[in-house]
GROMACS .gro file of C-alpha atoms in nm:
model
  339
    1MET     CA    1   0.466   1.721  -2.176
    2LYS     CA    2   0.631   1.512  -1.907
    3SER     CA    3   0.614   1.134  -1.934
    4ALA     CA    4   0.590   0.889  -1.645
    5LEU     CA    5   0.626   0.512  -1.622
    6ILE     CA    6   0.439   0.334  -1.344
    7THR     CA    7   0.510  -0.025  -1.244
    8GLY     CA    8   0.225  -0.187  -1.054
    9ILE     CA    9  -0.029   0.037  -1.229
   10THR     CA   10  -0.308  -0.218  -1.186
   11GLY     CA   11  -0.284  -0.195  -0.807
   12GLN     CA   12  -0.444   0.044  -0.562
   13ASP     CA   13  -0.165   0.305  -0.559
   14GLY     CA   14  -0.079   0.267  -0.926
   15SER     CA   15  -0.431   0.346  -1.045
   16TYR     CA   16  -0.468   0.650  -0.817
   17LEU     CA   17  -0.123   0.776  -0.918
   18ALA     CA   18  -0.206   0.737  -1.288
   19GLU     CA   19  -0.520   0.947  -1.238
   20LEU     CA   20  -0.319   1.215  -1.058
   21LEU     CA   21  -0.054   1.232  -1.330
   22LEU     CA   22  -0.310   1.239  -1.610
   23ASP     CA   23  -0.481   1.532  -1.437
   24LYS     CA   24  -0.143   1.709  -1.433
   25GLY     CA   25  -0.099   1.661  -1.808
   26TYR     CA   26   0.153   1.375  -1.808
   27LYS     CA   27   0.183   1.112  -2.077
   28VAL     CA   28   0.145   0.799  -1.865
   29TYR     CA   29   0.282   0.454  -1.937
   30GLY     CA   30   0.198   0.156  -1.720
   31ILE     CA   31   0.372  -0.180  -1.690
   32VAL     CA   32   0.154  -0.490  -1.682
   33ARG     CA   33   0.256  -0.853  -1.669
   34ARG     CA   34   0.157  -1.071  -1.961
   35LYS     CA   35  -0.064  -1.355  -1.831
   36SER     CA   36  -0.281  -1.618  -1.997
   37LYS     CA   37  -0.581  -1.413  -1.886
   38LEU     CA   38  -0.501  -1.043  -1.901
   39ASP     CA   39  -0.637  -0.855  -1.598
   40PHE     CA   40  -0.613  -0.476  -1.569
   41ASN     CA   41  -0.782  -0.481  -1.226
   42ASN     CA   42  -0.792  -0.123  -1.086
   43ALA     CA   43  -0.659   0.018  -1.414
   44GLU     CA   44  -0.944  -0.109  -1.630
   45HIS     CA   45  -1.092   0.242  -1.653
   46LEU     CA   46  -0.757   0.381  -1.769
   47LYS     CA   47  -0.764   0.203  -2.105
   48GLY     CA   48  -0.733   0.459  -2.380
   49LYS     CA   49  -0.577   0.709  -2.142
   50VAL     CA   50  -0.261   0.518  -2.046
   51GLN     CA   51  -0.024   0.331  -2.275
   52PHE     CA   52   0.031  -0.016  -2.130
   53ILE     CA   53   0.361  -0.197  -2.179
   54PHE     CA   54   0.412  -0.568  -2.114
   55ALA     CA   55   0.711  -0.626  -1.886
   56ASP     CA   56   0.815  -0.811  -1.572
   57MET     CA   57   1.015  -0.695  -1.270
   58THR     CA   58   1.224  -1.014  -1.283
   59ASP     CA   59   1.319  -0.961  -1.649
   60LEU     CA   60   1.573  -0.683  -1.701
   61ALA     CA   61   1.546  -0.693  -2.080
   62SER     CA   62   1.172  -0.625  -2.066
   63LEU     CA   63   1.227  -0.328  -1.832
   64ILE     CA   64   1.493  -0.183  -2.062
   65ARG     CA   65   1.242  -0.215  -2.347
   66ALA     CA   66   0.977  -0.038  -2.134
   67MET     CA   67   1.218   0.248  -2.068
   68LYS     CA   68   1.302   0.277  -2.439
   69ILE     CA   69   0.933   0.291  -2.531
   70SER     CA   70   0.838   0.543  -2.262
   71MET     CA   71   1.162   0.745  -2.233
   72ALA     CA   72   1.006   0.839  -1.900
   73ASP     CA   73   1.107   1.152  -1.714
   74GLU     CA   74   0.973   0.996  -1.393
   75VAL     CA   75   0.953   0.630  -1.295
   76TYR     CA   76   0.735   0.517  -1.006
   77ASN     CA   77   0.814   0.165  -0.889
   78LEU     CA   78   0.498   0.042  -0.718
   79ALA     CA   79   0.513  -0.320  -0.836
   80ALA     CA   80   0.554  -0.567  -0.553
   81GLN     CA   81   0.437  -0.883  -0.390
   82SER     CA   82   0.282  -0.666  -0.121
   83PHE     CA   83   0.080  -0.909   0.091
   84VAL     CA   84   0.282  -0.973   0.409
   85ALA     CA   85   0.119  -1.309   0.488
   86ALA     CA   86   0.198  -1.442   0.140
   87SER     CA   87   0.565  -1.351   0.183
   88TRP     CA   88   0.597  -1.627   0.443
   89GLU     CA   89   0.455  -1.876   0.193
   90ASN     CA   90   0.659  -1.746  -0.102
   91PRO     CA   91   0.976  -1.585   0.037
   92ILE     CA   92   1.185  -1.649  -0.275
   93SER     CA   93   0.945  -1.493  -0.526
   94THR     CA   94   0.887  -1.204  -0.283
   95ALA     CA   95   1.263  -1.139  -0.282
   96GLU     CA   96   1.289  -1.168  -0.661
   97ILE     CA   97   1.015  -0.908  -0.716
   98ASP     CA   98   1.049  -0.675  -0.416
   99ALA     CA   99   1.429  -0.675  -0.388
  100VAL     CA  100   1.603  -0.782  -0.709
  101GLY     CA  101   1.320  -0.633  -0.915
  102VAL     CA  102   1.409  -0.286  -0.784
  103THR     CA  103   1.767  -0.332  -0.899
  104ASN     CA  104   1.643  -0.440  -1.241
  105MET     CA  105   1.435  -0.123  -1.273
  106LEU     CA  106   1.724   0.095  -1.160
  107GLU     CA  107   1.958  -0.073  -1.408
  108ALA     CA  108   1.705  -0.021  -1.687
  109ILE     CA  109   1.691   0.350  -1.603
  110ARG     CA  110   2.070   0.378  -1.575
  111THR     CA  111   2.109   0.207  -1.914
  112VAL     CA  112   1.846   0.402  -2.109
  113LYS     CA  113   1.791   0.737  -1.937
  114PRO     CA  114   1.999   0.791  -1.621
  115GLU     CA  115   1.864   1.146  -1.575
  116ALA     CA  116   1.510   1.010  -1.516
  117ARG     CA  117   1.376   1.055  -1.164
  118PHE     CA  118   1.292   0.738  -0.971
  119TYR     CA  119   1.049   0.673  -0.687
  120GLN     CA  120   1.072   0.352  -0.482
  121ALA     CA  121   0.775   0.237  -0.274
  122SER     CA  122   0.930   0.153   0.062
  123THR     CA  123   0.718   0.051   0.359
  124SER     CA  124   0.672   0.092   0.733
  125GLU     CA  125   0.705  -0.289   0.757
  126MET     CA  126   1.081  -0.228   0.737
  127PHE     CA  127   1.059  -0.094   1.094
  128GLY     CA  128   0.900  -0.421   1.211
  129LEU     CA  129   1.008  -0.469   1.572
  130VAL     CA  130   1.010  -0.094   1.626
  131GLN     CA  131   1.317   0.060   1.786
  132GLU     CA  132   1.148   0.392   1.871
  133VAL     CA  133   0.803   0.549   1.871
  134PRO     CA  134   0.710   0.723   1.651
  135GLN     CA  135   0.916   0.602   1.357
  136LYS     CA  136   1.090   0.856   1.134
  137GLU     CA  137   1.351   0.857   0.859
  138THR     CA  138   1.639   0.803   1.106
  139THR     CA  139   1.474   0.517   1.301
  140PRO     CA  140   1.673   0.190   1.275
  141PHE     CA  141   1.505  -0.082   1.069
  142TYR     CA  142   1.414  -0.426   1.206
  143PRO     CA  143   1.191  -0.607   0.952
  144ARG     CA  144   0.986  -0.901   1.080
  145SER     CA  145   0.875  -1.070   0.757
  146PRO     CA  146   1.024  -1.180   0.424
  147TYR     CA  147   0.827  -0.892   0.273
  148GLY     CA  148   0.986  -0.639   0.509
  149VAL     CA  149   1.334  -0.780   0.447
  150ALA     CA  150   1.292  -0.771   0.068
  151LYS     CA  151   1.159  -0.415   0.082
  152LEU     CA  152   1.457  -0.312   0.293
  153TYR     CA  153   1.689  -0.432   0.018
  154GLY     CA  154   1.489  -0.227  -0.232
  155HIS     CA  155   1.515   0.075  -0.006
  156TRP     CA  156   1.891   0.051   0.036
  157ILE     CA  157   1.967  -0.026  -0.329
  158THR     CA  158   1.772   0.287  -0.421
  159LYS     CA  159   1.985   0.493  -0.185
  160ASN     CA  160   2.297   0.317  -0.317
  161TYR     CA  161   2.224   0.414  -0.679
  162ARG     CA  162   2.168   0.773  -0.568
  163GLU     CA  163   2.502   0.790  -0.389
  164SER     CA  164   2.702   0.581  -0.637
  165TYR     CA  165   2.574   0.712  -0.970
  166GLY     CA  166   2.432   1.053  -0.880
  167MET     CA  167   2.086   0.944  -0.994
  168PHE     CA  168   1.769   1.117  -0.869
  169THR     CA  169   1.628   0.829  -0.666
  170CYS     CA  170   1.386   0.862  -0.375
  171SER     CA  171   1.213   0.624  -0.137
  172GLY     CA  172   0.881   0.693   0.026
  173ILE     CA  173   0.855   0.503   0.354
  174LEU     CA  174   0.478   0.479   0.340
  175PHE     CA  175   0.281   0.362   0.639
  176ASN     CA  176  -0.038   0.162   0.591
  177HIS     CA  177  -0.264   0.323   0.335
  178GLU     CA  178  -0.591   0.179   0.221
  179SER     CA  179  -0.883   0.262  -0.008
  180GLU     CA  180  -1.188   0.129  -0.182
  181ARG     CA  181  -0.947  -0.030  -0.435
  182ARG     CA  182  -0.755  -0.233  -0.178
  183GLY     CA  183  -0.734  -0.607  -0.250
  184GLU     CA  184  -0.969  -0.824  -0.046
  185GLU     CA  185  -0.680  -1.027   0.099
  186PHE     CA  186  -0.566  -0.724   0.303
  187VAL     CA  187  -0.712  -0.698   0.653
  188THR     CA  188  -0.888  -0.363   0.607
  189ARG     CA  189  -1.069  -0.468   0.290
  190LYS     CA  190  -1.133  -0.813   0.436
  191ILE     CA  191  -1.312  -0.635   0.722
  192THR     CA  192  -1.519  -0.396   0.511
  193THR     CA  193  -1.616  -0.667   0.262
  194ALA     CA  194  -1.725  -0.895   0.547
  195VAL     CA  195  -1.925  -0.615   0.709
  196ALA     CA  196  -2.116  -0.560   0.384
  197ARG     CA  197  -2.180  -0.933   0.337
  198ILE     CA  198  -2.294  -0.974   0.699
  199LYS     CA  199  -2.523  -0.673   0.658
  200TYR     CA  200  -2.695  -0.838   0.360
  201GLY     CA  201  -2.701  -1.189   0.510
  202LEU     CA  202  -2.437  -1.340   0.279
  203GLN     CA  203  -2.183  -1.413   0.554
  204ASP     CA  204  -2.213  -1.506   0.919
  205THR     CA  205  -1.874  -1.445   1.078
  206LEU     CA  206  -1.556  -1.244   1.024
  207GLU     CA  207  -1.241  -1.423   1.142
  208LEU     CA  208  -0.930  -1.218   1.218
  209GLY     CA  209  -0.586  -1.256   1.374
  210ASN     CA  210  -0.431  -1.015   1.624
  211LEU     CA  211  -0.699  -0.756   1.709
  212ASP     CA  212  -0.454  -0.559   1.922
  213ALA     CA  213  -0.203  -0.491   1.641
  214LYS     CA  214  -0.182  -0.115   1.589
  215ARG     CA  215  -0.137   0.056   1.254
  216ASP     CA  216  -0.103   0.408   1.116
  217TRP     CA  217  -0.372   0.412   0.843
  218GLY     CA  218  -0.421   0.673   0.572
  219HIS     CA  219  -0.591   0.689   0.231
  220SER     CA  220  -0.404   0.593  -0.086
  221LYS     CA  221  -0.513   0.909  -0.274
  222ASP     CA  222  -0.330   1.125  -0.021
  223TYR     CA  223  -0.020   0.907  -0.033
  224VAL     CA  224   0.027   0.901  -0.411
  225ARG     CA  225   0.028   1.281  -0.401
  226ALA     CA  226   0.330   1.255  -0.170
  227MET     CA  227   0.504   1.028  -0.422
  228TRP     CA  228   0.466   1.290  -0.693
  229LEU     CA  229   0.587   1.569  -0.464
  230MET     CA  230   0.908   1.379  -0.387
  231LEU     CA  231   1.006   1.377  -0.754
  232GLN     CA  232   0.941   1.753  -0.792
  233GLN     CA  233   1.210   1.856  -0.541
  234ASP     CA  234   1.552   2.006  -0.622
  235LYS     CA  235   1.734   1.721  -0.449
  236PRO     CA  236   1.641   1.354  -0.400
  237ASP     CA  237   1.569   1.233  -0.048
  238ASP     CA  238   1.368   0.976   0.149
  239TYR     CA  239   1.050   1.058   0.339
  240VAL     CA  240   0.815   0.894   0.589
  241ILE     CA  241   0.452   0.935   0.484
  242SER     CA  242   0.202   0.870   0.761
  243THR     CA  243  -0.086   1.018   0.961
  244GLY     CA  244   0.080   1.035   1.302
  245GLU     CA  245  -0.212   0.838   1.449
  246THR     CA  246  -0.222   0.471   1.543
  247HIS     CA  247  -0.533   0.257   1.571
  248PRO     CA  248  -0.579  -0.109   1.668
  249VAL     CA  249  -0.743  -0.354   1.428
  250LYS     CA  250  -1.025  -0.391   1.680
  251GLU     CA  251  -1.112  -0.022   1.646
  252PHE     CA  252  -1.117  -0.049   1.265
  253VAL     CA  253  -1.364  -0.337   1.302
  254GLU     CA  254  -1.589  -0.137   1.534
  255LEU     CA  255  -1.593   0.166   1.302
  256ALA     CA  256  -1.665  -0.050   0.999
  257PHE     CA  257  -1.967  -0.216   1.161
  258LYS     CA  258  -2.085   0.123   1.287
  259ALA     CA  259  -2.062   0.263   0.932
  260ALA     CA  260  -2.308  -0.009   0.829
  261ASP     CA  261  -2.539   0.075   1.125
  262MET     CA  262  -2.438  -0.229   1.329
  263GLU     CA  263  -2.301  -0.207   1.684
  264LEU     CA  264  -2.079  -0.465   1.849
  265GLU     CA  265  -2.047  -0.605   2.200
  266TRP     CA  266  -1.711  -0.764   2.282
  267HIS     CA  267  -1.657  -1.070   2.502
  268GLY     CA  268  -1.350  -1.268   2.609
  269THR     CA  269  -0.985  -1.164   2.579
  270GLY     CA  270  -0.686  -1.227   2.355
  271LYS     CA  271  -0.724  -1.527   2.126
  272ASP     CA  272  -1.060  -1.608   2.286
  273GLU     CA  273  -1.213  -1.267   2.209
  274TYR     CA  274  -1.527  -1.241   2.000
  275ALA     CA  275  -1.803  -0.991   1.921
  276VAL     CA  276  -2.179  -1.020   1.889
  277LEU     CA  277  -2.426  -0.778   1.736
  278LYS     CA  278  -2.560  -0.560   2.016
  279GLY     CA  279  -2.887  -0.690   2.154
  280THR     CA  280  -2.839  -1.038   2.004
  281ASP     CA  281  -2.629  -1.347   2.064
  282LYS     CA  282  -2.516  -1.362   1.701
  283VAL     CA  283  -2.135  -1.394   1.687
  284VAL     CA  284  -2.008  -1.186   1.395
  285VAL     CA  285  -1.637  -1.145   1.480
  286LYS     CA  286  -1.397  -1.397   1.629
  287VAL     CA  287  -1.024  -1.449   1.655
  288ASN     CA  288  -0.859  -1.725   1.456
  289PRO     CA  289  -0.507  -1.795   1.593
  290GLU     CA  290  -0.405  -1.929   1.251
  291PHE     CA  291  -0.414  -1.571   1.120
  292TYR     CA  292  -0.142  -1.454   1.360
  293ARG     CA  293   0.190  -1.384   1.189
  294PRO     CA  294   0.494  -1.601   1.272
  295ALA     CA  295   0.659  -1.278   1.395
  296GLU     CA  296   0.413  -1.004   1.486
  297VAL     CA  297   0.451  -0.633   1.419
  298GLU     CA  298   0.263  -0.487   1.713
  299LEU     CA  299   0.287  -0.110   1.667
  300LEU     CA  300   0.347   0.116   1.369
  301LEU     CA  301   0.325   0.493   1.412
  302GLY     CA  302   0.493   0.734   1.173
  303ASP     CA  303   0.633   1.085   1.215
  304CYS     CA  304   0.582   1.267   0.883
  305THR     CA  305   0.716   1.605   1.001
  306LYS     CA  306   0.988   1.607   0.736
  307ALA     CA  307   0.739   1.548   0.454
  308GLU     CA  308   0.507   1.817   0.587
  309ASN     CA  309   0.788   2.071   0.618
  310LYS     CA  310   0.990   1.996   0.304
  311LEU     CA  311   0.723   1.871   0.063
  312GLY     CA  312   0.433   2.075   0.192
  313TRP     CA  313   0.234   1.752   0.209
  314LYS     CA  314  -0.068   1.701   0.432
  315ARG     CA  315  -0.329   1.431   0.429
  316GLU     CA  316  -0.683   1.535   0.345
  317ILE     CA  317  -0.884   1.219   0.420
  318SER     CA  318  -0.928   1.134   0.789
  319TYR     CA  319  -0.909   0.786   0.939
  320THR     CA  320  -1.284   0.774   1.007
  321GLU     CA  321  -1.363   0.894   0.654
  322LEU     CA  322  -1.130   0.625   0.515
  323VAL     CA  323  -1.326   0.351   0.695
  324ASN     CA  324  -1.660   0.503   0.597
  325ARG     CA  325  -1.561   0.525   0.229
  326MET     CA  326  -1.448   0.163   0.221
  327VAL     CA  327  -1.766   0.037   0.389
  328ARG     CA  328  -1.994   0.243   0.164
  329ASN     CA  329  -1.814   0.111  -0.142
  330ASP     CA  330  -1.846  -0.252  -0.033
  331LEU     CA  331  -2.211  -0.210   0.063
  332ASP     CA  332  -2.274  -0.079  -0.289
  333LEU     CA  333  -2.081  -0.366  -0.447
  334VAL     CA  334  -2.271  -0.634  -0.253
  335LYS     CA  335  -2.601  -0.464  -0.326
  336LYS     CA  336  -2.523  -0.472  -0.700
  337GLN     CA  337  -2.429  -0.840  -0.678
  338LEU     CA  338  -2.770  -0.912  -0.525
  339GLY     CA  339  -2.936  -0.726  -0.809
   0.00000   0.00000   0.00000
């Protein structure tokens, strides 16, 4: 039986990955941070199936202990301060977790079991001010946030350990991927949660930032499968994982309202744009300039040809189905809250 250690197991990707590995017969260990109030979040249903280990990405000793307990054959580093907006408010802690934390995990592996295979969760935010469209593995990086900069360090230190120590270390440059388990602070889940609350009369208006920002959105379940595939190869390498489609935030909003049987009419432009429910004068979406990033990332569009050809990976959940799943889930959640 193979064993795997997942950092960030309580997050969206971590919980889906744990399910995938359990289905494949792995012994799964998951790192959780010890807090005054323990919260397993998306991994609550994994109790009894996964062995949880208390550790922290900023504490090398705790990661060495986690490696000694798990003796993992595969390590998936998904732990991160992953909310871009928060990285502007907390740039130091973002760097400690997303950059130095990767080095700590790599050192723990090198110390305890250097033959273990390592996956690093890199991100399309490293491309930032994009230098070519679409973005692929050879596209120059130009991060536009403390989050993107910290993740770029994590990406390069992973490559450095591969080349310096001969370790099996891979980075998946994953473009935006969402799901029903996405945190409500992220724009996609913020949208679908608001749609459900507006549908049931619990919220009046959804406020957003740049509606014209374009993203390459896929579903987390498809993307964690790509992570696993990377660690099953003969040689370690880095891969872009994406859909090859780009959609503006505005389109995501329209699809989400449509999934809840509500149609929008748009008025105004730019920062003065807003939307009303069709046939009414009820404003349900408006732009709040405060939600614009200090440095915007306008367009992300990935080329996953390498992953398709070398890993045999293909996404199975379409963009429209992603939006529909998220809206259906939030409608159900709000309905339960109302009793």
